[in-house]
Amino acid sequence: MSNDNTEGGSLGGAVSDLRRRRVLQALGAGAALTAVGSGPAAATQSSDEVDPNFGFTGLSPDAEPPVEPDHEVDLLIRPSEERQIPEFFFQPTGLFVEPGETVAFRFPTPDHAVVGYHSFIGRQQRTPDRDVDPGLISSPFLGSNAFWLFTFEEEGVYDLFCPPHEVFGMAMRVVVGEASGPGASEVPDPCAPAGESEGGRPPALTAALVLRDPALAPENVVSEGTVEWSAIAAENKQLFLEFSPPEVCGPMESEPGDGGPEATAYQVDFVAGAPEERLGEDPDDFYSDQDRLLRFLHGSEETPEIRSGGGFASGDVADCVDWGSIEVEHSTASVEFEVADGCEQELSLASYVNPAGPGEFSRETAGDQRLFDSASATFGPGEGGLTVAVPGAPFVASLSGDNEVPPVGPVETDASGFAWFSPEDDGTWHYHLLLRNIEDVTQAHIHEGRPDENGPVVAFLAEFTGAPDGSGGGDSRSATHADVIDHAGTIGDTDLIEQIAADPGSYYVNVHTAANPPGEIRGQLRSTE
């Protein structure tokens, strides 16, 4: 990102995850699911042994296993009376075995995999260290009536999950002999503020709630021998998607700092397809319900990232796109990703604000969550990124070519932008100008004028060249979706600021380019309060 405040970032996490997936797929039939939107290799019949990483795969009940299993676990999907989405679970959900015993994971329902939480796939390791390389545990994706064997040799706690259905709580715990190793530690609270996790991303969403349930405490699994899905508390089976369950997490709190501005809660969603103008205006407006949510983040001014996590999307999207986390810095949120060869996908990053104030994000108040800023484009193979502004400033402007007024416009352009203005203690305004997918920006100003008027310049925001047409010295600036212009500055004319604050709708931000000197993208100022 081209930014006057920070150095630009690389694709980093998304690329490393994609490379990790390709390494795993090259390992053969048991290749594991990575942490970011990828999947195990297609299933093939195993050779006549139980591999220490990838077990033994039987594609039908008639396949001859190399050993007789000591225990059986079913991977199930069951309709739920409490919600429209069915339950996805391991049965039993907790299991004690002796070292050297073999477990048969049976697939009465299709499209599951069994994977251990491990740093090799970008997840917090919750299985014992083992003297095998790479030391992970992974089945392939399997269809109906298949089975998969794994022999648990080393003592310790093994936390396992079904990657495509982790969001629904499809996780289990196996304790082998003594309850020891990294899996014996408490699963991080998914309701707690997000932070750096040593070794990778911990269990997420409903799976984290399931593994934190007292019924799956390692000592209880040892004592009981088996723990049925029915023993897991109902509140820990709630669908932990775009919004945290209030019964589990309580309201999302954000307190103002001492002497600082009031915190403003916001949400940022990375999705497949175009953004929604309002979330929850009707029940079908949630990205999670549309199978389009890839990643989400909740934050505030004081705490840019209060909670974040992965969503889920259709299989076609997951097969085509690898993505990293949403990162917030200097009042912008960004996500980086890579689109696979042979794919083309529309992707959007959208920020939302709730006028009701901090701590009000829930499904009950979803109809009040309104689009603040968005960036959307169709991407072909290769690396990409999107950046949006996050709420916090009291005066903003959304910029597009459609807003230009004749005889200047409308202007046909794929460029977009966002400007936001925050008051300082001395009465001045600090501003940011975020520009995306635009070529040869020369100048940017605040003009006086209503939405249907062209008016005079009252304040300079950017002056990259001496004149709006690019003449007069200086160098114009260009931006892509991944490499944006984030230009910051200060307006010192306090008399002008008072006039704008009293009637923001009578002023607009206009961005000039060499191709469109009168203006390429424009947006009317508005108050967010």
Coordinates of C-alpha atoms in Angstrom, one line a residue:
M1 CA 0.0 0.0 0.0
S2 CA 1.3 3.4 -0.9
N3 CA 0.8 5.4 2.3
D4 CA 2.2 8.6 3.6
N5 CA 2.2 7.2 7.1
T6 CA 3.4 3.6 6.8
E7 CA 5.5 1.3 4.7
G8 CA 3.6 -0.9 2.2
G9 CA 3.1 -4.5 3.1
S10 CA 3.6 -7.7 1.1
L11 CA 1.0 -10.5 0.6
G12 CA 2.8 -12.4 3.4
G13 CA 0.2 -14.6 5.1
A14 CA -1.9 -15.3 2.1
V15 CA 1.1 -16.4 -0.1
S16 CA 2.6 -18.5 2.7
D17 CA -0.7 -20.3 3.2
L18 CA -1.0 -21.0 -0.5
R19 CA 2.5 -22.4 -0.7
R20 CA 1.9 -24.4 2.4
R21 CA -1.2 -25.9 0.8
R22 CA 0.7 -26.9 -2.3
V23 CA 3.4 -28.5 -0.2
L24 CA 0.7 -30.5 1.7
Q25 CA -1.1 -31.5 -1.5
A26 CA 2.2 -32.8 -2.9
L27 CA 2.6 -35.1 0.1
G28 CA -0.2 -37.4 -1.3
A29 CA -3.6 -38.7 -0.3
G30 CA -3.6 -37.3 3.2
A31 CA -2.8 -33.6 2.5
A32 CA -4.2 -31.3 5.1
L33 CA -6.4 -28.3 5.1
T34 CA -4.5 -25.0 5.6
A35 CA -5.6 -22.2 7.9
V36 CA -6.8 -20.0 5.0
G37 CA -9.4 -21.2 2.6
S38 CA -7.8 -24.3 1.1
G39 CA -8.4 -28.1 1.3
P40 CA -7.1 -31.6 1.6
A41 CA -6.1 -33.4 -1.5
A42 CA -8.7 -35.6 -3.3
A43 CA -9.1 -39.0 -1.7
T44 CA -7.4 -42.1 -3.1
Q45 CA -7.3 -45.6 -1.7
S46 CA -4.4 -45.9 0.8
S47 CA -1.6 -48.5 0.6
D48 CA -1.7 -51.4 3.1
E49 CA -0.5 -49.5 6.1
V50 CA -1.6 -46.8 8.6
D51 CA 0.6 -43.8 7.8
P52 CA 1.8 -41.8 10.9
N53 CA 0.7 -38.6 9.3
F54 CA -2.1 -39.5 6.9
G55 CA -3.5 -42.7 8.3
F56 CA -5.3 -45.2 6.1
T57 CA -8.1 -44.3 3.7
G58 CA -10.9 -46.7 2.8
L59 CA -13.1 -45.4 0.1
S60 CA -15.9 -47.9 0.8
P61 CA -17.0 -50.1 3.7
D62 CA -15.7 -53.1 1.7
A63 CA -12.1 -51.9 1.7
E64 CA -9.9 -54.2 3.8
P65 CA -8.2 -52.3 6.7
P66 CA -4.6 -53.2 7.6
V67 CA -5.6 -53.4 11.3
E68 CA -8.8 -53.9 13.2
P69 CA -9.8 -50.6 14.9
D70 CA -10.1 -50.4 18.6
H71 CA -12.6 -47.5 18.5
E72 CA -15.1 -45.8 16.1
V73 CA -16.0 -42.2 15.6
D74 CA -18.8 -41.0 13.2
L75 CA -18.7 -37.7 11.4
L76 CA -22.3 -36.6 11.3
I77 CA -24.7 -33.9 10.0
R78 CA -28.1 -33.7 11.8
P79 CA -31.0 -31.4 11.4
S80 CA -31.5 -29.0 14.3
E81 CA -34.8 -28.0 15.9
E82 CA -33.3 -24.7 17.2
R83 CA -31.8 -23.3 13.9
Q84 CA -32.1 -23.6 10.1
I85 CA -28.5 -24.8 9.7
P86 CA -28.0 -28.4 10.8
E87 CA -25.5 -29.6 13.4
F88 CA -22.1 -30.8 12.3
F89 CA -20.3 -33.0 14.8
F90 CA -18.1 -35.9 15.8
Q91 CA -19.8 -38.7 17.7
P92 CA -18.4 -39.3 20.2
T93 CA -17.0 -35.8 20.7
G94 CA -14.5 -36.8 23.3
L95 CA -12.6 -40.1 23.4
F96 CA -10.0 -41.7 25.6
V97 CA -7.6 -44.3 24.0
E98 CA -4.5 -46.2 25.1
P99 CA -1.2 -45.5 23.3
G100 CA -1.0 -47.7 20.2
E101 CA -4.7 -48.0 19.7
T102 CA -6.4 -47.3 16.3
V103 CA -9.5 -45.3 15.7
A104 CA -11.8 -45.7 12.7
F105 CA -13.4 -42.4 11.6
R106 CA -16.5 -43.3 9.7
F107 CA -18.2 -41.0 7.2
P108 CA -22.0 -41.7 7.1
T109 CA -22.3 -38.2 5.7
P110 CA -20.1 -36.8 2.9
D111 CA -17.5 -34.0 2.4
H112 CA -15.6 -34.2 5.7
A113 CA -12.0 -34.5 6.7
V114 CA -10.2 -35.1 10.0
V115 CA -7.3 -32.7 10.7
G116 CA -5.3 -32.1 13.8
Y117 CA -4.6 -28.5 14.9
H118 CA -0.9 -28.1 14.0
S119 CA 1.5 -25.2 13.3
F120 CA 2.5 -26.8 10.0
I121 CA -0.9 -25.7 8.6
G122 CA -0.8 -22.3 10.2
R123 CA -2.9 -23.3 13.3
Q124 CA -2.0 -23.2 16.9
Q125 CA -0.6 -26.7 17.7
R126 CA -2.9 -28.7 19.9
T127 CA -1.5 -32.2 19.2
P128 CA 1.6 -33.8 20.8
D129 CA 5.1 -33.3 19.3
R130 CA 5.9 -36.6 17.4
D131 CA 9.0 -38.1 16.0
V132 CA 7.6 -38.1 12.4
D133 CA 7.9 -35.4 9.7
P134 CA 6.0 -33.1 9.5
G135 CA 4.0 -34.4 12.5
L136 CA 0.6 -33.3 11.5
I137 CA -2.6 -35.5 11.3
S138 CA -4.8 -35.3 8.3
S139 CA -7.3 -37.3 6.3
P140 CA -8.3 -36.4 2.8
F141 CA -11.8 -35.1 2.0
L142 CA -14.0 -38.2 2.0
G143 CA -17.5 -39.0 0.6
S144 CA -20.3 -41.1 2.1
N145 CA -19.5 -44.5 3.5
A146 CA -15.8 -44.1 3.4
F147 CA -13.6 -44.6 6.5
W148 CA -10.2 -43.4 7.7
L149 CA -7.9 -45.1 10.3
F150 CA -5.4 -43.4 12.5
T151 CA -3.2 -45.1 15.1
F152 CA -2.4 -42.8 18.1
E153 CA 1.1 -43.8 19.3
E154 CA 2.2 -40.9 21.4
E155 CA 0.5 -39.9 24.7
G156 CA -1.2 -36.6 25.0
V157 CA -4.2 -34.5 24.0
Y158 CA -5.2 -34.4 20.3
D159 CA -7.7 -31.7 19.3
L160 CA -9.1 -32.5 15.9
F161 CA -11.5 -30.7 13.5
C162 CA -13.3 -30.9 10.2
P163 CA -11.9 -27.9 8.3
P164 CA -14.9 -27.0 6.1
H165 CA -17.2 -27.3 9.1
E166 CA -15.1 -25.8 11.9
V167 CA -17.4 -22.8 11.8
F168 CA -20.3 -25.0 12.8
G169 CA -18.4 -26.5 15.8
M170 CA -17.2 -29.8 14.2
A171 CA -14.3 -30.5 16.5
M172 CA -13.4 -33.2 19.0
R173 CA -10.8 -34.2 21.6
V174 CA -8.9 -37.5 21.8
V175 CA -6.9 -38.1 24.9
V176 CA -4.2 -40.8 24.6
G177 CA -2.9 -42.1 27.9
E178 CA -1.8 -39.2 29.9
A179 CA -3.5 -35.8 29.3
S180 CA -0.4 -33.8 28.4
G181 CA 1.2 -31.8 25.6
P182 CA 0.1 -28.5 24.0
G183 CA -3.5 -29.7 23.6
A184 CA -3.9 -30.0 27.4
S185 CA -3.7 -26.2 27.6
E186 CA -7.0 -24.2 27.6
V187 CA -8.4 -23.3 24.2
P188 CA -8.2 -19.4 23.8
D189 CA -11.5 -17.7 24.3
P190 CA -13.0 -16.7 20.9
C191 CA -14.9 -13.9 22.7
A192 CA -11.7 -12.3 24.0
P193 CA -9.9 -9.5 22.1
A194 CA -7.9 -10.8 19.2
G195 CA -4.1 -11.0 19.7
E196 CA -1.0 -12.6 18.5
S197 CA -1.2 -16.4 18.9
E198 CA 2.1 -18.2 19.3
G199 CA 2.5 -20.8 16.6
G200 CA -0.7 -20.0 14.6
R201 CA -4.4 -19.3 14.7
P202 CA -6.2 -21.1 17.6
P203 CA -9.5 -23.0 17.2
A204 CA -12.0 -20.6 15.9
L205 CA -15.7 -19.9 16.0
T206 CA -18.1 -22.5 17.3
A207 CA -15.3 -25.1 17.3
A208 CA -13.5 -23.1 20.0
L209 CA -16.7 -23.0 22.1
V210 CA -17.1 -26.8 21.8
L211 CA -13.5 -27.6 22.8
R212 CA -13.8 -25.2 25.8
D213 CA -16.9 -27.0 27.1
P214 CA -16.3 -28.5 30.5
A215 CA -17.5 -31.9 29.2
L216 CA -14.3 -32.0 27.1
A217 CA -11.9 -31.1 29.8
P218 CA -9.0 -33.6 29.4
E219 CA -9.5 -35.1 32.9
N220 CA -13.2 -35.6 32.2
V221 CA -12.5 -37.3 28.9
V222 CA -10.1 -39.7 30.7
S223 CA -12.6 -40.3 33.5
E224 CA -15.6 -40.9 31.2
G225 CA -13.9 -42.7 28.3
T226 CA -16.3 -41.3 25.8
V227 CA -18.2 -37.9 25.7
E228 CA -21.3 -37.8 23.5
W229 CA -22.2 -34.7 21.5
S230 CA -25.3 -34.4 23.7
A231 CA -23.1 -33.7 26.7
I232 CA -21.9 -30.4 25.1
A233 CA -23.9 -27.4 26.5
A234 CA -26.4 -25.9 24.1
E235 CA -24.9 -22.4 24.4
N236 CA -21.6 -23.8 23.2
K237 CA -23.2 -25.2 20.0
Q238 CA -24.5 -21.8 18.9
L239 CA -23.5 -20.7 15.4
F240 CA -20.5 -18.4 16.0
L241 CA -20.3 -16.6 12.7
E242 CA -20.4 -12.9 11.8
F243 CA -21.6 -12.0 15.3
S244 CA -20.6 -13.6 18.6
P245 CA -23.5 -15.3 20.5
P246 CA -24.5 -12.7 23.2
E247 CA -25.4 -15.6 25.6
V248 CA -21.8 -16.7 25.5
C249 CA -19.8 -13.5 24.9
G250 CA -22.1 -10.8 26.2
P251 CA -22.3 -7.4 24.6
M252 CA -19.3 -6.2 22.7
E253 CA -17.9 -3.5 24.9
S254 CA -15.8 -0.6 23.9
E255 CA -15.1 2.1 26.5
P256 CA -13.9 5.6 25.7
G257 CA -10.3 6.5 26.7
D258 CA -9.5 9.1 29.3
G259 CA -10.1 12.5 27.7
G260 CA -10.2 10.8 24.2
P261 CA -13.1 10.7 21.7
E262 CA -16.0 8.3 22.2
A263 CA -15.2 4.9 20.8
T264 CA -17.1 4.0 17.6
A265 CA -17.8 0.3 17.0
Y266 CA -17.4 -1.0 13.4
Q267 CA -17.4 -4.1 11.4
V268 CA -15.3 -5.0 8.3
D269 CA -16.3 -7.9 6.0
F270 CA -14.2 -9.6 3.3
V271 CA -16.7 -11.3 0.9
A272 CA -17.2 -12.9 -2.4
G273 CA -19.3 -10.8 -4.7
A274 CA -20.7 -7.3 -4.3
P275 CA -21.2 -5.6 -0.9
E276 CA -24.6 -5.2 0.8
E277 CA -25.7 -1.6 1.5
R278 CA -27.2 -2.6 4.9
L279 CA -26.7 -5.8 6.9
G280 CA -29.7 -7.5 8.2
E281 CA -32.3 -5.3 6.7
D282 CA -34.0 -8.6 5.9
P283 CA -32.8 -12.1 7.1
D284 CA -31.1 -12.9 3.8
D285 CA -28.7 -9.9 4.0
F286 CA -26.1 -11.6 6.1
Y287 CA -23.0 -12.7 4.1
S288 CA -22.7 -15.8 6.2
D289 CA -26.2 -16.9 5.3
Q290 CA -25.4 -16.3 1.6
D291 CA -22.2 -18.5 1.8
R292 CA -20.1 -15.4 0.8
L293 CA -18.3 -14.4 4.0
L294 CA -14.5 -15.1 3.9
R295 CA -13.3 -13.0 6.8
F296 CA -14.7 -10.5 9.3
L297 CA -13.4 -8.1 12.0
H298 CA -15.0 -6.0 14.8
G299 CA -13.2 -3.0 16.2
S300 CA -13.3 0.5 17.6
E301 CA -11.1 3.6 17.7
E302 CA -9.4 2.6 20.9
T303 CA -9.1 -1.1 20.0
P304 CA -8.8 -1.5 16.2
E305 CA -9.4 -5.2 16.4
I306 CA -11.7 -6.4 19.2
R307 CA -12.7 -9.7 17.5
S308 CA -11.9 -11.3 14.1
G309 CA -12.3 -14.6 12.5
G310 CA -13.0 -16.6 9.3
G311 CA -16.4 -17.1 7.8
F312 CA -17.2 -19.6 5.1
A313 CA -18.0 -19.4 1.4
S314 CA -19.0 -21.7 -1.4
G315 CA -16.6 -24.4 -2.5
D316 CA -15.8 -22.7 -5.8
V317 CA -14.6 -19.6 -4.0
A318 CA -12.6 -21.5 -1.4
D319 CA -10.9 -23.4 -4.3
C320 CA -10.0 -20.2 -6.2
V321 CA -8.9 -17.8 -3.5
D322 CA -6.4 -17.9 -0.6
W323 CA -6.7 -15.0 1.8
G324 CA -5.1 -13.6 4.9
S325 CA -6.5 -11.7 7.9
I326 CA -8.0 -8.2 7.8
E327 CA -5.5 -5.8 9.2
V328 CA -6.3 -2.3 10.6
E329 CA -3.8 0.5 10.6
H330 CA -4.1 4.3 10.5
S331 CA -7.9 4.3 10.1
T332 CA -7.9 1.8 7.2
A333 CA -8.6 -1.9 7.0
S334 CA -6.8 -4.0 4.4
V335 CA -6.8 -7.6 3.2
E336 CA -4.4 -9.4 0.9
F337 CA -5.2 -12.5 -1.1
E338 CA -4.2 -14.6 -4.1
V339 CA -6.4 -15.9 -6.9
A340 CA -5.5 -19.3 -8.4
D341 CA -4.7 -19.9 -12.0
G342 CA -7.7 -20.3 -14.2
C343 CA -10.0 -18.5 -11.8
E344 CA -11.8 -15.1 -11.9
Q345 CA -13.6 -13.9 -8.8
E346 CA -15.4 -10.7 -7.7
L347 CA -14.2 -9.8 -4.2
S348 CA -15.2 -6.9 -1.9
L349 CA -14.0 -5.4 1.4
A350 CA -16.7 -3.4 3.2
S351 CA -16.8 -1.5 6.5
Y352 CA -20.0 -0.9 8.4
V353 CA -21.0 1.5 11.2
N354 CA -23.8 1.3 13.6
P355 CA -25.4 4.7 14.3
A356 CA -26.7 3.3 17.6
G357 CA -23.1 3.6 19.0
P358 CA -20.4 1.4 20.5
G359 CA -21.2 -2.1 21.7
E360 CA -24.4 -2.4 19.7
F361 CA -23.3 -5.0 17.0
S362 CA -25.6 -8.0 17.2
R363 CA -28.2 -9.7 15.0
E364 CA -30.9 -7.9 16.9
T365 CA -29.5 -4.5 15.8
A366 CA -28.3 -5.6 12.4
G367 CA -30.8 -3.5 10.5
D368 CA -28.9 -0.4 11.7
Q369 CA -25.5 -1.5 10.4
R370 CA -24.9 0.6 7.3
L371 CA -22.2 0.6 4.7
F372 CA -19.4 3.1 5.5
D373 CA -16.9 2.4 2.8
S374 CA -16.3 -0.4 0.3
A375 CA -13.9 -1.6 -2.4
S376 CA -14.9 -4.1 -5.0
A377 CA -13.4 -5.5 -8.2
T378 CA -13.1 -8.7 -10.2
F379 CA -9.7 -10.3 -9.9
G380 CA -7.9 -12.8 -12.2
P381 CA -5.0 -15.0 -11.2
G382 CA -2.3 -13.5 -9.0
E383 CA -1.9 -11.5 -5.9
G384 CA -4.3 -8.8 -4.9
G385 CA -5.6 -6.6 -2.1
L386 CA -8.3 -4.3 -1.0
T387 CA -8.4 -1.4 1.4
V388 CA -11.2 0.6 3.0
A389 CA -11.6 3.3 5.6
V390 CA -13.0 2.3 9.0
P391 CA -15.5 4.5 10.9
G392 CA -14.2 7.0 13.5
A393 CA -14.2 10.4 11.9
P394 CA -17.3 12.8 12.2
F395 CA -17.1 14.1 8.6
V396 CA -16.6 11.9 5.5
A397 CA -17.1 11.7 1.8
S398 CA -17.5 8.7 -0.6
L399 CA -15.9 9.4 -3.9
S400 CA -16.9 8.0 -7.4
G401 CA -17.1 9.2 -11.0
D402 CA -20.9 9.0 -10.9
N403 CA -20.9 11.9 -8.5
E404 CA -19.2 14.3 -11.0
V405 CA -21.7 17.0 -12.2
P406 CA -22.1 18.2 -15.9
P407 CA -20.4 19.6 -17.8
V408 CA -17.6 17.8 -15.9
G409 CA -19.3 14.4 -15.5
P410 CA -20.6 11.8 -14.7
V411 CA -17.2 10.2 -15.5
E412 CA -16.9 6.6 -16.5
T413 CA -14.1 5.3 -14.3
D414 CA -13.3 2.3 -12.1
A415 CA -11.6 4.6 -9.6
S416 CA -13.1 5.1 -6.1
G417 CA -12.0 6.8 -2.9
F418 CA -12.9 8.0 0.6
A419 CA -12.1 11.1 2.5
W420 CA -12.5 11.6 6.3
F421 CA -11.9 14.5 8.6
S422 CA -11.3 14.5 12.3
P423 CA -11.2 17.6 14.6
E424 CA -8.0 18.3 16.6
D425 CA -7.8 20.0 20.0
D426 CA -6.6 23.3 18.4
G427 CA -9.7 23.5 16.2
T428 CA -7.9 22.3 13.0
W429 CA -8.9 19.2 11.0
H430 CA -6.7 16.2 10.3
Y431 CA -7.8 14.4 7.1
H432 CA -7.1 11.3 5.2
L433 CA -7.6 10.8 1.4
L434 CA -7.8 7.2 0.4
L435 CA -7.7 6.6 -3.4
R436 CA -8.1 3.3 -5.2
N437 CA -7.6 2.1 -8.8
I438 CA -6.9 5.6 -10.2
E439 CA -4.2 6.9 -12.6
D440 CA -2.2 10.1 -12.6
V441 CA -3.8 12.0 -9.7
T442 CA -2.7 15.6 -9.9
Q443 CA -4.7 17.5 -7.2
A444 CA -7.5 17.1 -4.7
H445 CA -9.6 19.8 -3.0
I446 CA -12.7 20.7 -1.0
H447 CA -15.1 22.7 -3.2
E448 CA -18.1 24.7 -2.1
G449 CA -21.2 23.4 -3.9
R450 CA -24.4 21.3 -3.4
P451 CA -24.6 17.8 -5.0
D452 CA -25.9 19.2 -8.3
E453 CA -23.4 22.1 -8.5
N454 CA -19.8 22.7 -9.5
G455 CA -18.2 25.3 -7.2
P456 CA -15.0 27.0 -6.2
V457 CA -12.0 25.5 -4.4
V458 CA -12.0 26.4 -0.7
A459 CA -9.2 24.1 0.6
F460 CA -6.3 22.1 -0.9
L461 CA -6.1 18.4 0.2
A462 CA -3.4 17.2 -2.3
E463 CA -1.2 19.1 -4.7
F464 CA 1.0 16.5 -6.4
T465 CA 1.5 18.7 -9.5
G466 CA 1.3 22.4 -10.1
A467 CA -2.0 22.4 -12.0
P468 CA -5.0 20.0 -12.2
D469 CA -4.0 18.9 -15.8
G470 CA -0.6 17.7 -14.5
S471 CA 1.4 20.7 -15.7
G472 CA 3.5 23.1 -13.6
G473 CA 5.9 20.6 -12.1
G474 CA 5.6 17.8 -9.7
D475 CA 4.7 14.1 -10.2
S476 CA 1.2 12.7 -10.4
R477 CA 0.3 9.7 -8.3
S478 CA -1.4 6.4 -9.3
A479 CA -3.0 3.7 -7.3
T480 CA -4.4 0.1 -7.7
H481 CA -6.8 -1.8 -5.4
A482 CA -3.8 -3.4 -3.7
D483 CA -1.4 -0.4 -3.8
V484 CA -3.6 2.5 -2.7
I485 CA -2.9 6.2 -2.1
D486 CA -3.4 7.1 1.5
H487 CA -2.6 10.8 1.7
A488 CA -2.9 12.7 5.1
G489 CA -2.7 16.3 6.0
T490 CA -4.2 19.2 8.1
I491 CA -6.7 21.9 7.3
G492 CA -5.7 24.9 9.4
D493 CA -8.4 27.5 8.5
T494 CA -10.7 27.3 11.6
D495 CA -13.2 29.8 10.2
L496 CA -13.7 27.6 7.1
I497 CA -13.9 24.5 9.3
E498 CA -16.7 26.1 11.3
Q499 CA -18.6 26.8 8.1
I500 CA -18.2 23.3 6.7
A501 CA -19.2 21.7 10.1
A502 CA -22.3 23.8 10.2
D503 CA -23.5 22.7 6.7
P504 CA -21.3 19.8 5.4
G505 CA -23.7 19.0 2.5
S506 CA -22.8 22.3 0.9
Y507 CA -19.2 21.1 0.3
Y508 CA -17.7 18.3 -1.7
V509 CA -14.3 16.6 -2.2
N510 CA -13.0 16.5 -5.8
V511 CA -10.0 14.5 -7.1
H512 CA -8.4 15.7 -10.3
T513 CA -6.4 13.6 -12.8
A514 CA -4.4 14.2 -15.9
A515 CA -7.1 12.5 -17.9
N516 CA -9.9 14.4 -16.2
P517 CA -8.5 17.7 -15.0
P518 CA -12.0 19.1 -13.9
G519 CA -12.4 16.1 -11.7
E520 CA -12.5 12.2 -12.0
I521 CA -14.1 11.2 -8.7
R522 CA -16.1 13.3 -6.3
G523 CA -18.2 13.0 -3.1
Q524 CA -20.4 15.2 -0.9
L525 CA -19.3 15.8 2.7
R526 CA -21.6 14.3 5.3
S527 CA -21.7 14.1 9.0
T528 CA -21.5 10.6 10.6
E529 CA -22.9 11.8 13.9

